[in-house]
Coordinates of C-alpha atoms in Angstrom, one line a residue:
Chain A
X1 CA -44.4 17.3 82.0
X2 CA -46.0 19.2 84.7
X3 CA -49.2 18.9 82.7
X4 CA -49.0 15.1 82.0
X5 CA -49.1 14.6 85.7
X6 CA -51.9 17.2 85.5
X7 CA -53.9 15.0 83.3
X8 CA -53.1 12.0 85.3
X9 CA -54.1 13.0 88.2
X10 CA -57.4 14.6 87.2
X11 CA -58.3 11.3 85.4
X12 CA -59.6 9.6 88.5
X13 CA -60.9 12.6 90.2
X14 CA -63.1 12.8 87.1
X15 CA -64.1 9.3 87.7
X16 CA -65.1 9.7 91.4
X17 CA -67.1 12.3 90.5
X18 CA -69.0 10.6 87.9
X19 CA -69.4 8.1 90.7
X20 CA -70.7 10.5 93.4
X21 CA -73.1 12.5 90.4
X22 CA -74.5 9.4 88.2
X23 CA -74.9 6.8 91.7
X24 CA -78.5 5.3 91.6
X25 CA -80.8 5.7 94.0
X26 CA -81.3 3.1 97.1
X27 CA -83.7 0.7 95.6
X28 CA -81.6 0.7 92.2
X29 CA -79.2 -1.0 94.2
X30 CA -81.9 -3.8 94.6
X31 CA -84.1 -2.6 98.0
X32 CA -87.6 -2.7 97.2
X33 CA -90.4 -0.7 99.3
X34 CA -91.4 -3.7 101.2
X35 CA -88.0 -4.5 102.1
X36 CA -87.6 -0.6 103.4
X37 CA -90.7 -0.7 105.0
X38 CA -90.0 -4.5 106.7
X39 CA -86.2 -2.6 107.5
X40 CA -87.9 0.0 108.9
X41 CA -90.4 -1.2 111.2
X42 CA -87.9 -4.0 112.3
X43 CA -85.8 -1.2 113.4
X44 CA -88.8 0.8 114.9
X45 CA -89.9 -2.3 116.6
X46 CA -86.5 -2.3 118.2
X47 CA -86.6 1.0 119.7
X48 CA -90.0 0.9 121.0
X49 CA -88.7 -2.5 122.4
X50 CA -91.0 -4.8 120.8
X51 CA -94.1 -3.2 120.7
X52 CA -95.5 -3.3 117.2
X53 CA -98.7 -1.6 118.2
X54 CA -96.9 1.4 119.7
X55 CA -95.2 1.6 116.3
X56 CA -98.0 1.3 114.2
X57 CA -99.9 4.5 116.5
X58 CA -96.2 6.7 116.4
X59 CA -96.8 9.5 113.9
X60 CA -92.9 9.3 113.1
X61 CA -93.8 6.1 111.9
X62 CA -95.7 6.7 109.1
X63 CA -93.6 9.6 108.1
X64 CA -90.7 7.1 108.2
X65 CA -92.1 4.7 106.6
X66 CA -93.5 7.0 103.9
X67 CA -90.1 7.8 102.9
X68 CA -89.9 4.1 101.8
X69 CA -92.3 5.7 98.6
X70 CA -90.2 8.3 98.2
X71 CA -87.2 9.0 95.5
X72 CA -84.1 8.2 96.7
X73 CA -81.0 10.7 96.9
X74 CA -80.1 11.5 93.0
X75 CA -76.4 12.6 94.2
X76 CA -75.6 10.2 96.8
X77 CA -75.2 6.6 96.2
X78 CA -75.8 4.1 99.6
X79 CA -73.0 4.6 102.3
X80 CA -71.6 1.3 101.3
X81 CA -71.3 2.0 97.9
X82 CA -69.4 5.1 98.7
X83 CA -67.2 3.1 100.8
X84 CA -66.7 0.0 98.6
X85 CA -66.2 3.1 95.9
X86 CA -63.6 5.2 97.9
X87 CA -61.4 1.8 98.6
X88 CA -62.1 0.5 94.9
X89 CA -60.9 4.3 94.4
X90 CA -58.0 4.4 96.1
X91 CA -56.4 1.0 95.7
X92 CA -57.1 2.3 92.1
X93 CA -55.2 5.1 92.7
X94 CA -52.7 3.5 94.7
X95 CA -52.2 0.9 91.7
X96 CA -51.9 3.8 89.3
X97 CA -49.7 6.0 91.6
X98 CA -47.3 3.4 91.9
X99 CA -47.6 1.0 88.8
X100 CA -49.0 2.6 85.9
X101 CA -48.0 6.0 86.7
X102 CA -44.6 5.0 86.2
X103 CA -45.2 2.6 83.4
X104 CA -47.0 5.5 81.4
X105 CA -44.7 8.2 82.5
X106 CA -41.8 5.6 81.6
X107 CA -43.6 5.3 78.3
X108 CA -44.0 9.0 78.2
X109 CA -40.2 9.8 78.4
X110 CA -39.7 7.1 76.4
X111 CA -41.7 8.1 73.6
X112 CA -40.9 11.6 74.2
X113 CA -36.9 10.5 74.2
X114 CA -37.6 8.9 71.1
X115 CA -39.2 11.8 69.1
X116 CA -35.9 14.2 70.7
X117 CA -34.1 11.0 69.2
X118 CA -35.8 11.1 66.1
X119 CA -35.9 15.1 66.0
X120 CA -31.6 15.4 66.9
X121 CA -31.6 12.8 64.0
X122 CA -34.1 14.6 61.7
X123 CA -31.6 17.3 62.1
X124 CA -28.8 15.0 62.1
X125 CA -29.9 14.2 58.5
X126 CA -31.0 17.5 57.6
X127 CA -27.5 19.1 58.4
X128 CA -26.0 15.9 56.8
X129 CA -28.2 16.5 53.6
X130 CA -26.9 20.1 53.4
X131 CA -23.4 18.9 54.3
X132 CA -24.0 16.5 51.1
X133 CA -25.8 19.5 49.5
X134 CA -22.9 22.0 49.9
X135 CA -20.2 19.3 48.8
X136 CA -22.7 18.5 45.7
X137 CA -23.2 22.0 44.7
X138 CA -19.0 22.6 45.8
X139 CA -18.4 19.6 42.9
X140 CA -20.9 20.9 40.7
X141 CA -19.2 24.0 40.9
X142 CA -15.8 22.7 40.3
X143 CA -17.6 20.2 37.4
X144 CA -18.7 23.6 35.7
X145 CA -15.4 25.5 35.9
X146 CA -13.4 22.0 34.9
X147 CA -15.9 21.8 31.8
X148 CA -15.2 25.8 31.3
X149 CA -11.8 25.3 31.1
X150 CA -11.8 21.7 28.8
X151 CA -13.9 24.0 26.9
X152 CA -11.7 26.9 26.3
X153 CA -8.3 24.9 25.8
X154 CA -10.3 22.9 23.3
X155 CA -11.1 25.7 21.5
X156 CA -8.1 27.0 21.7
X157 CA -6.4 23.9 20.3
X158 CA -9.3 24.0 17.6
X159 CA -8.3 27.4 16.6
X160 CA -4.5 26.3 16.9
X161 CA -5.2 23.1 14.0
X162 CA -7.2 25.6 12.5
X163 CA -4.6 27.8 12.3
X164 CA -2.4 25.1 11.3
X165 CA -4.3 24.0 8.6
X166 CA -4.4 26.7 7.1
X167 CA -0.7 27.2 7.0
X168 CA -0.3 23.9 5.6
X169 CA -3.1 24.5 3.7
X170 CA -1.6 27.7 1.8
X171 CA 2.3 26.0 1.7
X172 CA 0.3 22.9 0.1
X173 CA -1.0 25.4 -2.3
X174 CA 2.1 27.5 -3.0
X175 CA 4.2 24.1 -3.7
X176 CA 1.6 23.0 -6.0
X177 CA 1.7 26.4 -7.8
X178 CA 5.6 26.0 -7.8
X179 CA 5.8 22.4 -8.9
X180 CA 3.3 22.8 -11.6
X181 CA 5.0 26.0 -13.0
X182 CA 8.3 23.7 -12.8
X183 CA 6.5 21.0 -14.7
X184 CA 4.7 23.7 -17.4
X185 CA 8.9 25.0 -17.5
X186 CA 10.4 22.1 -17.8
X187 CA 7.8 20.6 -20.1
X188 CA 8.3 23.5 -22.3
X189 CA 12.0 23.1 -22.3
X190 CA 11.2 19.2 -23.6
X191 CA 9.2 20.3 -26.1
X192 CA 11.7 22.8 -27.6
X193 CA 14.5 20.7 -27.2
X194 CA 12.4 17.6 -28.8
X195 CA 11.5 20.2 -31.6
X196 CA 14.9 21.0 -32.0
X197 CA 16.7 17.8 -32.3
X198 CA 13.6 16.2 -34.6
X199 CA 14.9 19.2 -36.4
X200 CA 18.4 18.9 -36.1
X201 CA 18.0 15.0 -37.1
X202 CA 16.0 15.7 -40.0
X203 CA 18.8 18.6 -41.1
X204 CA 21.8 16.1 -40.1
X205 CA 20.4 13.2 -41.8
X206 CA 19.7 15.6 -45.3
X207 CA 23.3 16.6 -44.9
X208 CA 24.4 13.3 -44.7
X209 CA 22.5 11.6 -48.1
X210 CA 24.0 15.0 -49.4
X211 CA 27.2 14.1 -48.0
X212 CA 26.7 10.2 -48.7
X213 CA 25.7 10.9 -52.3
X214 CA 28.4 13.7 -52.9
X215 CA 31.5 12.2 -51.7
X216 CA 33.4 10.1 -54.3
X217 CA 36.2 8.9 -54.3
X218 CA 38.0 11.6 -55.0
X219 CA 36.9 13.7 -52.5
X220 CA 37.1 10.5 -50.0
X221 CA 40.8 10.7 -51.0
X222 CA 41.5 14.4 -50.3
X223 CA 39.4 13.7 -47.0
X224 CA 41.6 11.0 -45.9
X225 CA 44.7 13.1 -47.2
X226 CA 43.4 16.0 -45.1
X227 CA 43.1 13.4 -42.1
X228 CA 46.6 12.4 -42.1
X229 CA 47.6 16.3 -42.6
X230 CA 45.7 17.0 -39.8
X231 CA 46.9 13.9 -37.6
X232 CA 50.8 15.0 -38.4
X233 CA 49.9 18.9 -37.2
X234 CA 48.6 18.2 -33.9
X235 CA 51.6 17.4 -32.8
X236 CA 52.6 19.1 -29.6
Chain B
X1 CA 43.0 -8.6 -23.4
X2 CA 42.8 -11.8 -25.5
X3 CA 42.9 -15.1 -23.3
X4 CA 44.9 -18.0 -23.0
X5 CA 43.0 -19.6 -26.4
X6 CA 42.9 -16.6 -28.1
X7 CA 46.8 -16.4 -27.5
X8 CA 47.9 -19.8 -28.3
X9 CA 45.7 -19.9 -31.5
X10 CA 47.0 -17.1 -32.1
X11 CA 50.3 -17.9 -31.6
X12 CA 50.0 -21.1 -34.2
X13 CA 49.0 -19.4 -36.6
X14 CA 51.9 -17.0 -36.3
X15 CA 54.1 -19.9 -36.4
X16 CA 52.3 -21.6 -39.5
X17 CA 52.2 -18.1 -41.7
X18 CA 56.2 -17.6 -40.6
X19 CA 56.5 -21.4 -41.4
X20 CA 54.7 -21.1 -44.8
X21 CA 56.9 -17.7 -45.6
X22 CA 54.1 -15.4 -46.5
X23 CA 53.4 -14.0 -42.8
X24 CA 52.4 -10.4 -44.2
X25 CA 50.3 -12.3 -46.9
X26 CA 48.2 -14.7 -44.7
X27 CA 48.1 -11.5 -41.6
X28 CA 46.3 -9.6 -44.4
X29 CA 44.0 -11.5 -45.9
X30 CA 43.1 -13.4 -42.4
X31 CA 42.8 -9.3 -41.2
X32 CA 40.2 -9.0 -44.2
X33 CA 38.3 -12.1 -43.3
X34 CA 37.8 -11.1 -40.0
X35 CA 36.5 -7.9 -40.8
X36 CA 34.1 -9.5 -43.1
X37 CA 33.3 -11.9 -40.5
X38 CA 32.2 -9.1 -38.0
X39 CA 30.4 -7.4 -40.3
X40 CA 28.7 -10.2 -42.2
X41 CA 25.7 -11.6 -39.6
X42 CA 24.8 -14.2 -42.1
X43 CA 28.5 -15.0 -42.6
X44 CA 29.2 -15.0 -38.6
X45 CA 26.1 -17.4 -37.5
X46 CA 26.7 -20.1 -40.5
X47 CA 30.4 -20.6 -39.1
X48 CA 29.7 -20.7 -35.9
X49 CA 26.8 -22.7 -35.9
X50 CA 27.5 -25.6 -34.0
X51 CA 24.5 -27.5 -34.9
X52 CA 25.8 -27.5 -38.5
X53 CA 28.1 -29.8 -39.9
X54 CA 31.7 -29.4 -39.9
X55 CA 32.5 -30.1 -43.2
X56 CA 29.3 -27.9 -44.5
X57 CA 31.0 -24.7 -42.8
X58 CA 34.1 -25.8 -44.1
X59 CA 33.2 -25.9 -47.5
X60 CA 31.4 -22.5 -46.9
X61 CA 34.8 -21.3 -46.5
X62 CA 36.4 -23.1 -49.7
X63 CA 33.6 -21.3 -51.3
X64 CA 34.2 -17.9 -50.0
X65 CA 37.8 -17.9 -50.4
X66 CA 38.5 -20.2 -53.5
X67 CA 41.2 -18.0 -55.7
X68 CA 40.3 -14.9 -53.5
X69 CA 43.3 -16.1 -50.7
X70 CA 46.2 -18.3 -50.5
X71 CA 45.7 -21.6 -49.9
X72 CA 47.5 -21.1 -46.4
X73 CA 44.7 -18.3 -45.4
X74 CA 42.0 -21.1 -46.2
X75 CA 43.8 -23.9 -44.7
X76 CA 43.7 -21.7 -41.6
X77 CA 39.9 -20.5 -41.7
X78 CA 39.2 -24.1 -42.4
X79 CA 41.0 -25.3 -39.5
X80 CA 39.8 -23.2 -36.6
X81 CA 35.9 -23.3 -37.8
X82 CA 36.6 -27.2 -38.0
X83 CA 37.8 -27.0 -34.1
X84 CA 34.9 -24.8 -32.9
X85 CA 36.8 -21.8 -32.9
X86 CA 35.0 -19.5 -35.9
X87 CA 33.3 -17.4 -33.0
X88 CA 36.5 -16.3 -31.7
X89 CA 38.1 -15.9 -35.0
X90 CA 37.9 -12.2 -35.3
X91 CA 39.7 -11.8 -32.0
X92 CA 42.2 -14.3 -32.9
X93 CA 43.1 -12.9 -36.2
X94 CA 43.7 -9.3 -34.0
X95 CA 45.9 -11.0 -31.7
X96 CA 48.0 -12.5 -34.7
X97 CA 47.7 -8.7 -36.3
X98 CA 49.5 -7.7 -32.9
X99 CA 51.8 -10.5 -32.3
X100 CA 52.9 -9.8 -36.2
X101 CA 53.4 -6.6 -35.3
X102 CA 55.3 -6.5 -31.9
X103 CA 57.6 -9.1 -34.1
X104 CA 58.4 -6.1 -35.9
X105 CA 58.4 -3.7 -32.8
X106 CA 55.6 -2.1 -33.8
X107 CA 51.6 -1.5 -32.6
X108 CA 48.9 -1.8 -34.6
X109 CA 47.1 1.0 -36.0
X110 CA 43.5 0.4 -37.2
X111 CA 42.0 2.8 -39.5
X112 CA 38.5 3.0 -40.6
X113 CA 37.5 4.9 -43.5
X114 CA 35.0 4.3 -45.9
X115 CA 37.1 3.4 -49.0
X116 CA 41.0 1.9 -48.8
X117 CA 44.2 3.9 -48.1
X118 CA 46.8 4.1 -50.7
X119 CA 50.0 2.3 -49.9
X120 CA 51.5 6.4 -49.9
X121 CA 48.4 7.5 -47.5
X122 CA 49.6 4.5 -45.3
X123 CA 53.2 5.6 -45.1
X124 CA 52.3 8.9 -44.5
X125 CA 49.7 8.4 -41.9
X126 CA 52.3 6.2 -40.0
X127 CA 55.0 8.2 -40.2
X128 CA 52.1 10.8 -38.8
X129 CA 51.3 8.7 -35.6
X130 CA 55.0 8.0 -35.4
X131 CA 55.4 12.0 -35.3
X132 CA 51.9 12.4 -33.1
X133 CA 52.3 9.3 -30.4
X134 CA 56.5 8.4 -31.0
X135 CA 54.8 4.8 -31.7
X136 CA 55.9 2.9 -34.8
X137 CA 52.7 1.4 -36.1
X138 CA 51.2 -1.1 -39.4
X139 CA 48.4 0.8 -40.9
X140 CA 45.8 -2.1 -41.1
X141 CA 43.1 -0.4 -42.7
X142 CA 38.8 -1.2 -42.0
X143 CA 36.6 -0.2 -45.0
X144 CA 33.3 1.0 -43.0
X145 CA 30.8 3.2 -44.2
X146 CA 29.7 4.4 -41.4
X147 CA 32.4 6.8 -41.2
X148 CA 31.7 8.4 -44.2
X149 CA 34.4 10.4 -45.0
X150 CA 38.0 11.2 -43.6
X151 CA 39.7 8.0 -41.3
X152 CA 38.8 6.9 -37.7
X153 CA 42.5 5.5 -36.3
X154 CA 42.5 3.4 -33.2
X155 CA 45.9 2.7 -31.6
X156 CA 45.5 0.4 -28.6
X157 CA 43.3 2.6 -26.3
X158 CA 44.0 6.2 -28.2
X159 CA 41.7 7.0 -31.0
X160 CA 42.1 9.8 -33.3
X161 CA 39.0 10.4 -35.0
X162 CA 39.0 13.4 -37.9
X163 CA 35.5 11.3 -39.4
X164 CA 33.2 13.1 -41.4
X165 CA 30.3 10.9 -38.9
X166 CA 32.2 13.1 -36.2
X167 CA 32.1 16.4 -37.6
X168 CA 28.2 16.0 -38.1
X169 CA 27.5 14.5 -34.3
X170 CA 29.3 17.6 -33.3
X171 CA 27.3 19.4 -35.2
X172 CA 23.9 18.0 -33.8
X173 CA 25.7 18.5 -30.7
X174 CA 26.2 21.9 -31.0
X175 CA 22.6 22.5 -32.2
X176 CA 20.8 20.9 -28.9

């Protein structure tokens, strides 16, 4: 701050000075020898109340009027010109005091309450972006250990139907054995027991041609005799 | 159990044989037919076809019984084919068998055998079932040769098998 008003102030010292240093000398402000020498002699007339030919014979004369051939003053500018300069200089400085020292110091603060704005917001955002930053990483975190854990109980529940499977998997397979060993059993029984009544039918049918072919009349007769016997003593 | 038909035809011819005076004659040879009737496919479908004229099937049964039964036995054959009835003959003929019977308080004993009972093998075997059930029973005796040997006897719902066709089915019985 202190150096702002540094800078401000120096600003139009700096240009008073460059006034003072670079002013031109009396004829670049438009005098011409003749007119220094006519100035001159006008005034020398004066104090020698009129008498040009006392002025012409006055030894100051010539040495006055031979400084209208010499180089002006490099440094200093005309009286007037400092004058006009110093009041051009100070209602400058006035103006700037109390007009645009306040408009570019407003400006100043302005701009300079805008950066602490913009700064308290940079860091606003920054601590909001590692606010977002922590809850991010805090989800990503919990993300991983959630995905951990679906991980694990889906393995486990892989291993589990696994586990499963292969129970069923072997019952499947004992059943199988057990069903097909019925079937082999019980197909086995069928055969024998088809074997055995082809053979029983082709024995029963010879005995009965024998039977058919042997039994007369007779015999018949003794058969139905044997019948009625046998009716008559199963009494009781 | 026979129906109201079966009954009543059953019933007139009953009345008819008793009216003629030869009811064991006709009951016997009307007990024959029948069980030629049931056994006889050929014989079975021609009377009871009714497609076929009456008098045809009636004269089937002149034929068949011409000087083999009384004139009363084919007078009744003739009668129930000609009224439609030659399908239910052989049930008929088993109702008169019983009604006969129960005329005589007795039952009806059937007997199956493959050749015919003497008239002593009769007596006997009924005076057996008399002994066996206490039932007083006519032998009425079924030539089949399926049975044979020995006698298959069938008294209302008891039967007393001692058939030879018997003897070998427990035999294959016993060998399964």
């Amino acid at each position: 701050m202190r150096n702002r008003r540094t800078r401000l102030l120096a600003a139009p010292l700096l240009t008073l000075l460059g006034v003072l240093a670079f002013a031109g000398p009396a004829q670049a402000s438009g005098e011409s020898v003749g007119a220094c020498m006519a100035d001159h002699l006008e005034e020398l007339v004066d104090q020698h109340d009129g008498d040009l030919h006392d002025v012409l014979h006055d030894e100051h004369v010539q040495d006055e009027l031979e400084k209208c051939f010499e180089a002006p003053n490099p440094i200093l500018p005309e009286t007037t010109e400092i004058i006009w300069g110093g009041a051009a200089f100070l209602i400058l400085f006035v103006v700037m005091v109390k007009k645009g020292f306040p408009a570019v110091k407003g400006a100043m603060d302005a701009r300079a309450e805008k950066i602490r704005s913009d700064l308290d917001a940079a860091d606003q955002a920054k601590a909001d972006a590692l606010a977002v930053q922590s809850d991010y990483e805090a989800r990503l975190a919990d993300a991983k250990s959630e995905a951990s854990r679906l991980i694990d109980e889906a393995r486990g529940a892989a291993d589990q139907v696994k586990a499963d499977l292969m129970v069923r998997h072997e019952t499947e397979m004992a059943e199988q054995r057990e069903r097909a060993a019925a079937e082999i059993e019980s197909a086995r029984t069928q055969a024998i027991a088809d074997l055995r009544a082809e053979v029983t039918d082709i024995a029963l049918g010879a005995a009965e041609r024998v039977v058919q072919s042997s039994l007369d009349a007779e015999v018949q007769g003794r058969l139905i005799d044997a019948y009625i016997d046998e009716v008559a003593g199963t009494n009781g | 159990m026979a129906n109201s038909t079966v009954t009543s035809y059953a019933e007139a011819l009953f009345a008819i044989a008793a009216a003629e005076g030869d009811l064991s004659g006709v009951e016997e040879e009307l007990f024959q037919f029948a069980q030629a009737f049931r056994s006889n496919d050929e014989l079975s479908s021609t009377l009871a076809d009714q497609s076929a004229p009456v008098s045809g099937r009636q004269q089937v049964v002149e034929d068949l019984l011409n000087g083999k039964a009384s004139t009363t036995t084919t007078a009744l054959v003739s009668m129930m084919v000609g009224a439609g009835r030659a399908a239910e003959l052989p049930d008929i003929v088993d109702a008169l068998v019983e009604r006969s019977a129960a005329s005589r308080n007795k039952d009806v004993a059937t007997v199956r055998s493959v050749v015919d009972l003497t008239a002593d093998q009769k007596d006997r075997l009924a005076t057996a079932i008399n002994t066996r059930t206490g039932k007083a029973v006519e032998i009425k005796v079924v030539i089949d040769p399926t049975v044979l040997g020995g006698a298959v006897t069938q008294i209302g719902d008891e039967i007393i098998d001692g058939s030879v066709r018997r003897r070998l089915n427990q035999l294959r019985e016993s060998f399964r």
